[in-house]
């Protein structure tokens, strides 16, 4: 990733005039500015940030926080009221479903129209045409008018055009939510490929896992203003603290973030203190146990609104509290606490997160679609979740929540309440988020005549048959 900026936004703001009634617009025009018959509404105000070449920056915030307005200013489809935007390179933008398409033209014609707008020559578009159509998966419909396309077909074609031209800067505003899960994964794989090739990405999403997995930094907006910008996990957690805080506390919390009270934590790329064991090369103990140094520094407890989780712990089959776990074994995760008031339609849940904040597993009780009809006030609860720890070596975090579907709300939620470490297996075959190796892989080597290629039963420490 280069230190050179692909996008630089300096003090940008966008103001709209809001009139109480339509005739005030005419009166305002006739007054030649002598009167102000409107109130100002700043959709974006005094926002500054930059995106380096090859960097992926996510923008998060509540509905109406100014995310889409900011993207349109960056792309040049909106003129800012104040501030400056410096964009260096070819920009491909996917802002709205079907934006830039002519509904009466065919898919083929729109490919060439959009491609030429992006600065590609006809010869270059003809060379890339098959790649675009193959990626979009619209088949014979490519020669039909866009107005006959389904919403999924429109977004697939739009993304294919923008991504296949290999832009210097790709701007995406949640348009991919329209496609099915398979196509969404295909799009994200393409985005990851563009990022590896040096494309800068500006991305808006409400899905925390997407932001955490795709972005290098994250910008948090609220009411059109920048609250924070920093490491993805810390910024996403700041956003979650904001939206789950009681309404009367949200303004003061936003002000604290904006004043920089949490800047140090947001700029930190990790979630562990320097002394926390994250990547240790020392040989782990042979059996599970308890390490008192495995204490999370990233715990976030949301407001208590009728129930409170007091403890989350892991116990082994002997009932011992443990946080150093052997791979492939089953453990019990216990979530315990109290109901401060009567609750109805209740369910409980736990989640396991990786160091970068991605949820790798979770469970709920009762099962999906079911709830506890009524829980009396002052009831103490203990929910025991049986979990088979099929996770790669490393550190993980456990959080939990209590929810009510009566007046849908979170009675209490706590993130990173406990921390545990998975030991390395004697022989490690699996990689990724899940240890999928049910047993050691087997290799079979045969000569052309069907006889074994080797007489020994071991090959470089592995097994073969």
CSV table of C-alpha atoms in Angstrom, one decimal:
chain,number,residue,atom,x,y,z
A,1,UNK,CA,0.0,0.0,0.0
A,2,UNK,CA,1.4,3.4,-1.1
A,3,UNK,CA,1.6,6.4,1.2
A,4,UNK,CA,0.4,8.5,-1.7
A,5,UNK,CA,-3.2,9.7,-1.4
A,6,UNK,CA,-5.8,8.6,-4.0
A,7,UNK,CA,-8.6,10.5,-2.3
A,8,UNK,CA,-8.1,13.6,-0.1
A,9,UNK,CA,-11.2,15.1,1.5
A,10,UNK,CA,-10.6,18.4,3.3
A,11,UNK,CA,-13.3,20.2,5.4
A,12,UNK,CA,-16.1,19.0,3.1
A,13,UNK,CA,-19.7,20.0,3.9
A,14,UNK,CA,-23.1,19.8,2.0
A,15,UNK,CA,-25.9,22.1,3.1
A,16,UNK,CA,-29.5,22.0,1.9
A,17,UNK,CA,-32.2,24.7,2.4
A,18,UNK,CA,-35.3,23.4,4.0
A,19,UNK,CA,-38.5,25.5,3.4
A,20,UNK,CA,-41.6,25.2,5.5
A,21,UNK,CA,-43.9,25.4,2.5
A,22,UNK,CA,-43.4,25.5,-1.3
A,23,UNK,CA,-44.2,29.1,-1.8
A,24,UNK,CA,-41.3,30.1,0.4
A,25,UNK,CA,-38.9,29.0,-2.3
A,26,UNK,CA,-40.4,31.5,-4.7
A,27,UNK,CA,-40.4,34.3,-2.1
A,28,UNK,CA,-36.8,33.5,-1.3
A,29,UNK,CA,-35.9,33.8,-5.0
A,30,UNK,CA,-37.7,37.1,-5.4
A,31,UNK,CA,-36.1,38.5,-2.3
A,32,UNK,CA,-32.6,38.3,-4.0
A,33,UNK,CA,-31.1,37.1,-0.8
A,34,UNK,CA,-32.4,39.9,1.4
A,35,UNK,CA,-34.5,37.4,3.5
A,36,UNK,CA,-33.8,33.9,4.7
A,37,UNK,CA,-37.1,31.9,4.6
A,38,UNK,CA,-35.4,28.6,5.1
A,39,UNK,CA,-33.4,26.7,7.7
A,40,UNK,CA,-30.1,25.1,6.9
A,41,UNK,CA,-29.7,21.3,7.1
A,42,UNK,CA,-26.1,20.1,6.9
A,43,UNK,CA,-26.1,16.5,5.5
A,44,UNK,CA,-22.3,16.5,5.8
A,45,UNK,CA,-20.3,19.1,7.7
A,46,UNK,CA,-16.5,19.6,8.1
A,47,UNK,CA,-15.5,16.1,7.2
A,48,UNK,CA,-11.8,15.4,6.4
A,49,UNK,CA,-10.0,12.1,5.6
A,50,UNK,CA,-7.8,10.5,3.0
A,51,UNK,CA,-7.6,7.2,1.3
A,52,UNK,CA,-4.2,6.0,0.3
A,53,UNK,CA,-3.5,4.1,-2.9
A,54,UNK,CA,-4.3,0.4,-2.5
A,55,UNK,CA,-6.1,1.1,0.8
A,56,UNK,CA,-9.7,0.0,1.6
A,57,UNK,CA,-11.6,2.4,3.8
A,58,UNK,CA,-15.1,1.7,5.1
A,59,UNK,CA,-17.7,4.3,6.1
A,60,UNK,CA,-20.2,3.3,8.8
A,61,UNK,CA,-22.9,5.2,10.7
A,62,UNK,CA,-26.6,5.2,11.4
A,63,UNK,CA,-29.2,5.9,8.7
A,64,UNK,CA,-29.1,9.5,7.8
A,65,UNK,CA,-25.6,10.1,9.0
A,66,UNK,CA,-24.4,11.4,5.6
A,67,UNK,CA,-22.6,8.3,4.2
A,68,UNK,CA,-24.2,8.3,0.8
A,69,UNK,CA,-24.0,12.1,0.5
A,70,UNK,CA,-20.3,11.9,1.2
A,71,UNK,CA,-19.7,9.2,-1.4
A,72,UNK,CA,-21.6,11.3,-4.0
A,73,UNK,CA,-19.4,14.3,-3.2
A,74,UNK,CA,-16.3,12.1,-3.6
A,75,UNK,CA,-17.6,10.8,-7.0
A,76,UNK,CA,-18.5,14.3,-8.2
A,77,UNK,CA,-22.2,13.7,-8.6
A,78,UNK,CA,-22.8,16.3,-5.8
A,79,UNK,CA,-21.0,19.6,-5.4
A,80,UNK,CA,-20.0,20.4,-1.8
A,81,UNK,CA,-21.1,23.6,-0.2
A,82,UNK,CA,-17.7,23.9,1.5
A,83,UNK,CA,-14.4,22.2,1.4
A,84,UNK,CA,-12.3,20.5,-1.2
A,85,UNK,CA,-12.1,17.0,-2.7
A,86,UNK,CA,-8.9,15.8,-4.5
A,87,UNK,CA,-9.4,12.5,-6.4
A,88,UNK,CA,-6.5,11.1,-8.4
A,89,UNK,CA,-7.2,8.4,-10.9
A,90,UNK,CA,-10.1,6.7,-12.7
A,91,UNK,CA,-13.1,6.4,-10.4
A,92,UNK,CA,-15.7,3.6,-10.8
A,93,UNK,CA,-18.8,4.1,-8.6
A,94,UNK,CA,-21.7,1.8,-7.6
A,95,UNK,CA,-23.9,4.2,-5.7
A,96,UNK,CA,-27.5,3.3,-6.5
A,97,UNK,CA,-29.2,0.4,-8.2
A,98,UNK,CA,-29.2,1.1,-11.9
A,99,UNK,CA,-27.6,4.5,-11.6
A,100,UNK,CA,-26.2,5.6,-15.0
A,101,UNK,CA,-28.2,3.0,-17.0
A,102,UNK,CA,-30.7,4.0,-19.7
A,103,UNK,CA,-33.7,1.8,-19.2
A,104,UNK,CA,-34.6,1.8,-22.8
A,105,UNK,CA,-31.2,0.7,-24.0
A,106,UNK,CA,-30.1,-3.0,-24.0
A,107,UNK,CA,-27.6,-4.4,-21.5
A,108,UNK,CA,-25.0,-4.5,-24.3
A,109,UNK,CA,-25.6,-0.9,-25.2
A,110,UNK,CA,-25.3,0.2,-21.6
A,111,UNK,CA,-22.0,-1.7,-21.2
A,112,UNK,CA,-20.5,0.5,-23.9
A,113,UNK,CA,-22.2,3.7,-22.7
A,114,UNK,CA,-21.0,3.2,-19.1
A,115,UNK,CA,-17.6,2.1,-20.2
A,116,UNK,CA,-17.1,5.2,-22.3
A,117,UNK,CA,-18.1,7.4,-19.4
A,118,UNK,CA,-15.4,5.7,-17.4
A,119,UNK,CA,-12.9,6.7,-20.0
A,120,UNK,CA,-12.5,3.4,-21.9
A,121,UNK,CA,-12.1,3.3,-25.7
A,122,UNK,CA,-14.5,1.2,-27.8
A,123,UNK,CA,-11.6,-1.1,-28.7
A,124,UNK,CA,-10.8,-1.7,-25.0
A,125,UNK,CA,-14.5,-2.3,-24.2
A,126,UNK,CA,-14.8,-4.8,-27.0
A,127,UNK,CA,-11.8,-6.6,-25.6
A,128,UNK,CA,-13.3,-6.8,-22.1
A,129,UNK,CA,-16.9,-7.3,-23.2
A,130,UNK,CA,-17.1,-11.0,-22.7
A,131,UNK,CA,-15.4,-10.8,-19.3
A,132,UNK,CA,-18.1,-8.3,-18.2
A,133,UNK,CA,-21.0,-10.4,-19.5
A,134,UNK,CA,-19.6,-13.6,-18.0
A,135,UNK,CA,-19.2,-11.9,-14.6
A,136,UNK,CA,-22.7,-10.4,-14.7
A,137,UNK,CA,-24.3,-13.8,-15.4
A,138,UNK,CA,-27.2,-12.4,-17.4
A,139,UNK,CA,-26.8,-14.6,-20.5
A,140,UNK,CA,-29.2,-14.0,-23.4
A,141,UNK,CA,-30.9,-11.1,-21.6
A,142,UNK,CA,-27.9,-8.9,-22.4
A,143,UNK,CA,-29.7,-7.8,-25.7
A,144,UNK,CA,-32.9,-6.9,-23.9
A,145,UNK,CA,-33.8,-3.4,-22.5
A,146,UNK,CA,-32.5,-2.7,-19.0
A,147,UNK,CA,-36.1,-2.0,-17.9
A,148,UNK,CA,-37.0,-5.7,-18.4
A,149,UNK,CA,-34.1,-6.7,-16.0
A,150,UNK,CA,-34.7,-7.9,-12.4
A,151,UNK,CA,-33.1,-5.8,-9.7
A,152,UNK,CA,-30.5,-8.6,-9.2
A,153,UNK,CA,-29.6,-8.6,-12.9
A,154,UNK,CA,-29.2,-4.8,-12.9
A,155,UNK,CA,-26.8,-4.8,-9.9
A,156,UNK,CA,-24.8,-7.7,-11.4
A,157,UNK,CA,-24.3,-5.9,-14.7
A,158,UNK,CA,-23.5,-2.6,-12.9
A,159,UNK,CA,-20.9,-4.1,-10.7
A,160,UNK,CA,-19.4,-6.1,-13.6
A,161,UNK,CA,-18.9,-3.0,-15.6
A,162,UNK,CA,-17.3,-1.1,-12.7
A,163,UNK,CA,-15.1,-3.9,-11.5
A,164,UNK,CA,-13.9,-5.3,-14.8
A,165,UNK,CA,-12.5,-2.0,-16.1
A,166,UNK,CA,-9.9,-2.2,-13.3
A,167,UNK,CA,-10.4,1.4,-11.9
A,168,UNK,CA,-7.9,3.3,-9.8
A,169,UNK,CA,-10.6,4.0,-7.2
A,170,UNK,CA,-13.8,1.9,-6.6
A,171,UNK,CA,-16.6,3.4,-4.6
A,172,UNK,CA,-19.4,1.1,-3.4
A,173,UNK,CA,-22.5,2.2,-1.5
A,174,UNK,CA,-24.2,-1.0,-0.3
A,175,UNK,CA,-25.5,-1.8,-3.7
A,176,UNK,CA,-24.2,-5.4,-3.4
A,177,UNK,CA,-26.9,-6.2,-0.8
A,178,UNK,CA,-29.3,-6.7,-3.8
A,179,UNK,CA,-27.5,-9.8,-5.1
A,180,UNK,CA,-27.8,-13.3,-3.8
A,181,UNK,CA,-25.2,-14.7,-1.3
A,182,UNK,CA,-23.2,-16.5,-4.0
A,183,UNK,CA,-22.9,-13.4,-6.2
A,184,UNK,CA,-22.1,-11.2,-3.2
A,185,UNK,CA,-19.1,-13.5,-2.4
A,186,UNK,CA,-18.1,-13.3,-6.1
A,187,UNK,CA,-18.2,-9.5,-5.9
A,188,UNK,CA,-16.2,-9.4,-2.7
A,189,UNK,CA,-13.6,-11.8,-4.1
A,190,UNK,CA,-13.3,-9.4,-7.1
A,191,UNK,CA,-12.9,-6.4,-4.7
A,192,UNK,CA,-10.2,-8.2,-2.9
A,193,UNK,CA,-8.4,-8.9,-6.2
A,194,UNK,CA,-8.7,-5.3,-7.2
A,195,UNK,CA,-7.3,-4.3,-3.8
A,196,UNK,CA,-4.3,-6.6,-4.3
A,197,UNK,CA,-3.7,-4.9,-7.7
A,198,UNK,CA,-3.5,-1.5,-6.0
A,199,UNK,CA,-7.1,-0.2,-6.4
A,200,UNK,CA,-8.2,2.1,-3.6
A,201,UNK,CA,-11.7,1.2,-2.2
A,202,UNK,CA,-14.2,3.4,-0.5
A,203,UNK,CA,-17.0,1.2,0.9
A,204,UNK,CA,-20.2,1.8,2.8
A,205,UNK,CA,-21.9,-1.1,4.7
A,206,UNK,CA,-24.0,-1.8,7.7
A,207,UNK,CA,-22.6,-5.3,8.0
A,208,UNK,CA,-19.9,-5.3,10.6
A,209,UNK,CA,-18.3,-8.6,9.4
A,210,UNK,CA,-17.9,-7.2,5.9
A,211,UNK,CA,-16.3,-4.0,7.1
A,212,UNK,CA,-13.9,-6.0,9.4
A,213,UNK,CA,-12.9,-8.4,6.7
A,214,UNK,CA,-12.5,-5.9,3.8
A,215,UNK,CA,-11.3,-2.6,5.3
A,216,UNK,CA,-7.9,-1.3,6.4
A,217,UNK,CA,-9.5,1.7,8.2
A,218,UNK,CA,-13.0,2.8,9.1
A,219,UNK,CA,-14.6,6.2,9.2
A,220,UNK,CA,-17.5,6.7,11.6
A,221,UNK,CA,-20.1,9.4,10.7
A,222,UNK,CA,-23.0,10.6,12.8
A,223,UNK,CA,-25.3,13.5,11.9
A,224,UNK,CA,-23.0,14.4,9.0
A,225,UNK,CA,-19.9,14.8,11.1
A,226,UNK,CA,-16.8,12.7,11.6
A,227,UNK,CA,-16.7,11.0,15.0
A,228,UNK,CA,-13.8,8.7,14.6
A,229,UNK,CA,-11.5,7.1,12.1
A,230,UNK,CA,-9.1,4.2,12.9
A,231,UNK,CA,-8.6,0.5,13.1
A,232,UNK,CA,-11.7,-1.4,11.9
A,233,UNK,CA,-12.5,-3.4,15.0
A,234,UNK,CA,-12.1,-0.5,17.4
A,235,UNK,CA,-14.2,1.9,15.2
A,236,UNK,CA,-16.9,-0.7,14.7
A,237,UNK,CA,-17.1,-1.2,18.5
A,238,UNK,CA,-17.4,2.6,18.9
A,239,UNK,CA,-20.3,2.6,16.5
A,240,UNK,CA,-22.0,-0.2,18.3
A,241,UNK,CA,-21.5,1.6,21.7
A,242,UNK,CA,-23.2,4.6,20.1
A,243,UNK,CA,-26.2,2.9,18.6
A,244,UNK,CA,-26.9,0.7,21.7
A,245,UNK,CA,-26.5,3.5,24.2
A,246,UNK,CA,-29.8,5.0,25.7
A,247,UNK,CA,-31.1,7.8,23.6
A,248,UNK,CA,-30.4,10.4,26.2
A,249,UNK,CA,-26.8,9.4,26.3
A,250,UNK,CA,-26.1,9.2,22.6
A,251,UNK,CA,-25.4,12.9,22.1
A,252,UNK,CA,-22.8,13.1,24.9
A,253,UNK,CA,-21.2,9.9,23.8
A,254,UNK,CA,-20.9,11.2,20.2
A,255,UNK,CA,-19.4,14.4,21.5
A,256,UNK,CA,-16.8,12.5,23.6
A,257,UNK,CA,-15.8,10.5,20.5
A,258,UNK,CA,-15.6,13.7,18.4
A,259,UNK,CA,-13.5,15.4,21.0
A,260,UNK,CA,-10.9,12.6,20.7
A,261,UNK,CA,-11.4,10.9,24.1
A,262,UNK,CA,-11.3,7.5,22.4
A,263,UNK,CA,-8.7,8.4,19.7
A,264,UNK,CA,-5.9,6.3,21.3
A,265,UNK,CA,-8.0,3.1,21.3
A,266,UNK,CA,-9.4,3.7,17.8
A,267,UNK,CA,-5.9,4.2,16.4
A,268,UNK,CA,-4.7,0.9,17.8
A,269,UNK,CA,-4.8,-1.9,15.2
A,270,UNK,CA,-5.3,-4.7,17.7
A,271,UNK,CA,-7.6,-5.5,20.6
A,272,UNK,CA,-5.0,-6.8,23.0
A,273,UNK,CA,-2.6,-5.1,25.2
A,274,UNK,CA,1.1,-5.5,24.5
A,275,UNK,CA,1.4,-8.0,27.4
A,276,UNK,CA,-1.5,-10.1,26.2
A,277,UNK,CA,-0.6,-13.5,24.6
A,278,UNK,CA,-1.6,-13.2,21.0
A,279,UNK,CA,1.1,-15.0,19.0
A,280,UNK,CA,3.3,-17.0,21.4
A,281,UNK,CA,6.0,-19.3,20.2
A,282,UNK,CA,6.5,-20.9,23.5
A,283,UNK,CA,5.4,-24.6,23.6
A,284,UNK,CA,1.8,-24.8,24.9
A,285,UNK,CA,0.9,-27.1,27.7
A,286,UNK,CA,-0.2,-30.5,26.7
A,287,UNK,CA,-3.7,-30.3,28.4
A,288,UNK,CA,-6.3,-27.6,28.8
A,289,UNK,CA,-6.0,-25.3,31.8
A,290,UNK,CA,-6.5,-21.8,33.1
A,291,UNK,CA,-4.1,-18.9,32.3
A,292,UNK,CA,-4.8,-15.8,34.6
A,293,UNK,CA,-3.1,-13.5,32.0
A,294,UNK,CA,-5.8,-14.2,29.4
A,295,UNK,CA,-7.8,-11.1,30.3
A,296,UNK,CA,-9.5,-9.2,27.4
A,297,UNK,CA,-8.9,-5.4,27.3
A,298,UNK,CA,-11.6,-4.8,24.7
A,299,UNK,CA,-14.7,-5.7,26.8
A,300,UNK,CA,-17.8,-3.6,26.0
A,301,UNK,CA,-20.9,-3.8,28.1
A,302,UNK,CA,-24.1,-2.3,26.6
A,303,UNK,CA,-26.8,-0.7,28.7
A,304,UNK,CA,-28.6,-2.9,31.2
A,305,UNK,CA,-32.3,-2.7,30.2
A,306,UNK,CA,-34.1,-5.4,32.3
A,307,UNK,CA,-31.4,-8.1,32.4
A,308,UNK,CA,-27.7,-8.3,33.2
A,309,UNK,CA,-25.1,-10.8,32.2
A,310,UNK,CA,-22.7,-11.1,35.2
A,311,UNK,CA,-20.4,-13.8,34.0
A,312,UNK,CA,-19.4,-15.8,31.0
A,313,UNK,CA,-17.0,-18.7,31.5
A,314,UNK,CA,-15.8,-21.9,30.0
A,315,UNK,CA,-15.7,-25.2,31.9
A,316,UNK,CA,-14.4,-28.6,30.9
A,317,UNK,CA,-16.1,-32.0,31.5
A,318,UNK,CA,-14.8,-32.0,35.1
A,319,UNK,CA,-16.4,-28.6,35.9
A,320,UNK,CA,-13.1,-26.7,36.0
A,321,UNK,CA,-13.0,-23.2,34.6
A,322,UNK,CA,-10.6,-23.2,31.7
A,323,UNK,CA,-9.4,-20.7,29.1
A,324,UNK,CA,-6.6,-22.7,27.4
A,325,UNK,CA,-8.4,-25.3,25.3
A,326,UNK,CA,-7.4,-28.4,23.3
A,327,UNK,CA,-8.6,-28.5,19.7
A,328,UNK,CA,-11.4,-30.8,18.7
A,329,UNK,CA,-12.8,-31.2,22.3
A,330,UNK,CA,-16.2,-30.1,23.6
A,331,UNK,CA,-16.5,-27.6,26.3
A,332,UNK,CA,-19.4,-25.9,28.1
A,333,UNK,CA,-19.8,-22.1,27.8
A,334,UNK,CA,-21.9,-20.7,30.7
A,335,UNK,CA,-23.7,-17.4,30.5
A,336,UNK,CA,-25.0,-16.4,34.0
A,337,UNK,CA,-26.9,-13.3,35.3
A,338,UNK,CA,-30.1,-11.9,36.6
A,339,UNK,CA,-33.4,-10.4,35.3
A,340,UNK,CA,-34.0,-7.0,37.1
A,341,UNK,CA,-37.6,-6.9,35.8
A,342,UNK,CA,-40.2,-9.2,34.3
A,343,UNK,CA,-39.4,-10.1,30.7
A,344,UNK,CA,-41.4,-11.7,27.9
A,345,UNK,CA,-40.5,-13.6,24.7
A,346,UNK,CA,-36.9,-14.0,25.9
A,347,UNK,CA,-33.9,-15.7,24.2
A,348,UNK,CA,-30.2,-15.9,25.0
A,349,UNK,CA,-27.1,-16.1,22.8
A,350,UNK,CA,-23.3,-16.3,22.8
A,351,UNK,CA,-20.8,-15.6,20.1
A,352,UNK,CA,-17.1,-16.4,19.6
A,353,UNK,CA,-15.0,-13.8,17.8
A,354,UNK,CA,-11.5,-13.9,16.3
A,355,UNK,CA,-8.9,-11.3,17.1
A,356,UNK,CA,-10.0,-9.1,14.2
A,357,UNK,CA,-13.6,-9.2,15.4
A,358,UNK,CA,-15.2,-11.6,13.0
A,359,UNK,CA,-17.8,-13.9,14.5
A,360,UNK,CA,-16.6,-17.5,14.0
A,361,UNK,CA,-19.4,-19.3,15.8
A,362,UNK,CA,-22.5,-18.7,17.9
A,363,UNK,CA,-25.4,-20.3,19.6
A,364,UNK,CA,-28.8,-19.3,20.9
A,365,UNK,CA,-31.4,-20.7,23.3
A,366,UNK,CA,-34.2,-21.5,22.6
A,367,UNK,CA,-33.8,-22.5,19.0
A,368,UNK,CA,-34.5,-20.1,16.1
A,369,UNK,CA,-38.1,-19.1,16.1
A,370,UNK,CA,-38.8,-20.0,19.7
A,371,UNK,CA,-38.6,-17.8,22.9
A,372,UNK,CA,-39.3,-18.1,26.6
A,373,UNK,CA,-42.9,-16.8,27.1
A,374,UNK,CA,-42.3,-15.2,30.5
A,375,UNK,CA,-39.4,-14.7,32.9
A,376,UNK,CA,-40.3,-13.3,36.4
A,377,UNK,CA,-38.5,-10.4,37.9
A,378,UNK,CA,-35.4,-11.1,40.0
A,379,UNK,CA,-34.9,-14.5,38.4
A,380,UNK,CA,-31.3,-15.6,38.1
A,381,UNK,CA,-30.3,-17.4,34.9
A,382,UNK,CA,-27.6,-19.8,33.9
A,383,UNK,CA,-27.5,-20.9,30.2
A,384,UNK,CA,-25.1,-23.7,29.4
A,385,UNK,CA,-24.0,-23.9,25.7
A,386,UNK,CA,-22.2,-27.1,24.6
A,387,UNK,CA,-19.5,-26.1,22.1
A,388,UNK,CA,-17.1,-28.3,20.1
A,389,UNK,CA,-14.0,-26.1,19.7
A,390,UNK,CA,-13.0,-26.8,16.1
A,391,UNK,CA,-10.9,-23.7,15.8
A,392,UNK,CA,-7.3,-23.1,14.6
A,393,UNK,CA,-4.7,-22.1,17.1
A,394,UNK,CA,-4.9,-18.6,18.5
A,395,UNK,CA,-6.8,-16.3,20.8
A,396,UNK,CA,-10.5,-15.8,20.7
A,397,UNK,CA,-13.2,-13.9,22.6
A,398,UNK,CA,-16.6,-14.8,23.9
A,399,UNK,CA,-19.6,-12.4,24.3
A,400,UNK,CA,-23.3,-12.9,24.9
A,401,UNK,CA,-26.7,-11.3,25.0
A,402,UNK,CA,-30.2,-11.4,26.3
A,403,UNK,CA,-33.0,-10.3,24.0
A,404,UNK,CA,-36.8,-9.8,24.2
A,405,UNK,CA,-39.1,-10.0,21.2
A,406,UNK,CA,-42.0,-8.6,23.1
A,407,UNK,CA,-40.9,-5.0,22.4
A,408,UNK,CA,-37.9,-5.9,20.4
A,409,UNK,CA,-34.9,-4.8,22.4
A,410,UNK,CA,-31.6,-5.9,23.7
A,411,UNK,CA,-32.0,-6.5,27.5
A,412,UNK,CA,-28.2,-6.7,27.8
A,413,UNK,CA,-25.3,-7.4,25.6
A,414,UNK,CA,-21.6,-7.8,26.4
A,415,UNK,CA,-18.8,-8.1,23.9
A,416,UNK,CA,-15.4,-9.8,24.7
A,417,UNK,CA,-16.4,-10.7,28.2
A,418,UNK,CA,-14.0,-13.7,28.3
A,419,UNK,CA,-10.9,-14.7,26.3
A,420,UNK,CA,-9.5,-18.1,25.5
A,421,UNK,CA,-6.6,-19.6,23.6
A,422,UNK,CA,-6.7,-22.6,21.3
A,423,UNK,CA,-3.6,-24.8,21.5
A,424,UNK,CA,-1.9,-26.2,18.5
A,425,UNK,CA,-2.7,-29.8,17.6
A,426,UNK,CA,0.1,-32.3,17.5
A,427,UNK,CA,-0.2,-32.2,13.7
A,428,UNK,CA,-2.0,-29.3,12.1
A,429,UNK,CA,-3.7,-29.9,8.8
A,430,UNK,CA,-6.4,-27.3,8.7
A,431,UNK,CA,-6.3,-23.5,8.2
A,432,UNK,CA,-8.9,-20.7,8.0
A,433,UNK,CA,-11.6,-19.8,10.4
A,434,UNK,CA,-12.7,-23.4,11.0
A,435,UNK,CA,-10.6,-26.5,11.8
A,436,UNK,CA,-12.3,-28.7,9.3
A,437,UNK,CA,-9.9,-31.7,9.5
A,438,UNK,CA,-12.0,-34.5,10.9
A,439,UNK,CA,-9.0,-36.8,10.6
A,440,UNK,CA,-5.6,-36.6,8.9
A,441,UNK,CA,-5.7,-36.4,5.1
A,442,UNK,CA,-4.5,-39.5,3.3
A,443,UNK,CA,-2.4,-39.5,0.2
A,444,UNK,CA,-2.4,-42.3,-2.3
A,445,UNK,CA,0.5,-42.7,-4.8
A,446,UNK,CA,0.3,-45.3,-7.6
A,447,UNK,CA,2.4,-46.0,-10.6
A,448,UNK,CA,0.9,-46.3,-14.1
A,449,UNK,CA,0.7,-50.1,-13.6
A,450,UNK,CA,-1.2,-49.7,-10.4
A,451,UNK,CA,1.6,-50.7,-8.0
A,452,UNK,CA,2.5,-48.6,-5.0
A,453,UNK,CA,4.9,-45.8,-5.8
A,454,UNK,CA,6.8,-46.2,-2.5
A,455,UNK,CA,7.2,-49.1,-0.1
A,456,UNK,CA,7.3,-47.0,3.1
A,457,UNK,CA,4.2,-45.9,5.1
A,458,UNK,CA,5.4,-42.4,5.8
A,459,UNK,CA,6.1,-39.6,3.4
A,460,UNK,CA,7.8,-36.5,5.0
A,461,UNK,CA,6.0,-37.1,8.3
A,462,UNK,CA,2.5,-37.7,6.7
A,463,UNK,CA,0.5,-40.8,6.0
A,464,UNK,CA,-0.3,-42.3,2.6
A,465,UNK,CA,-1.9,-45.5,1.4
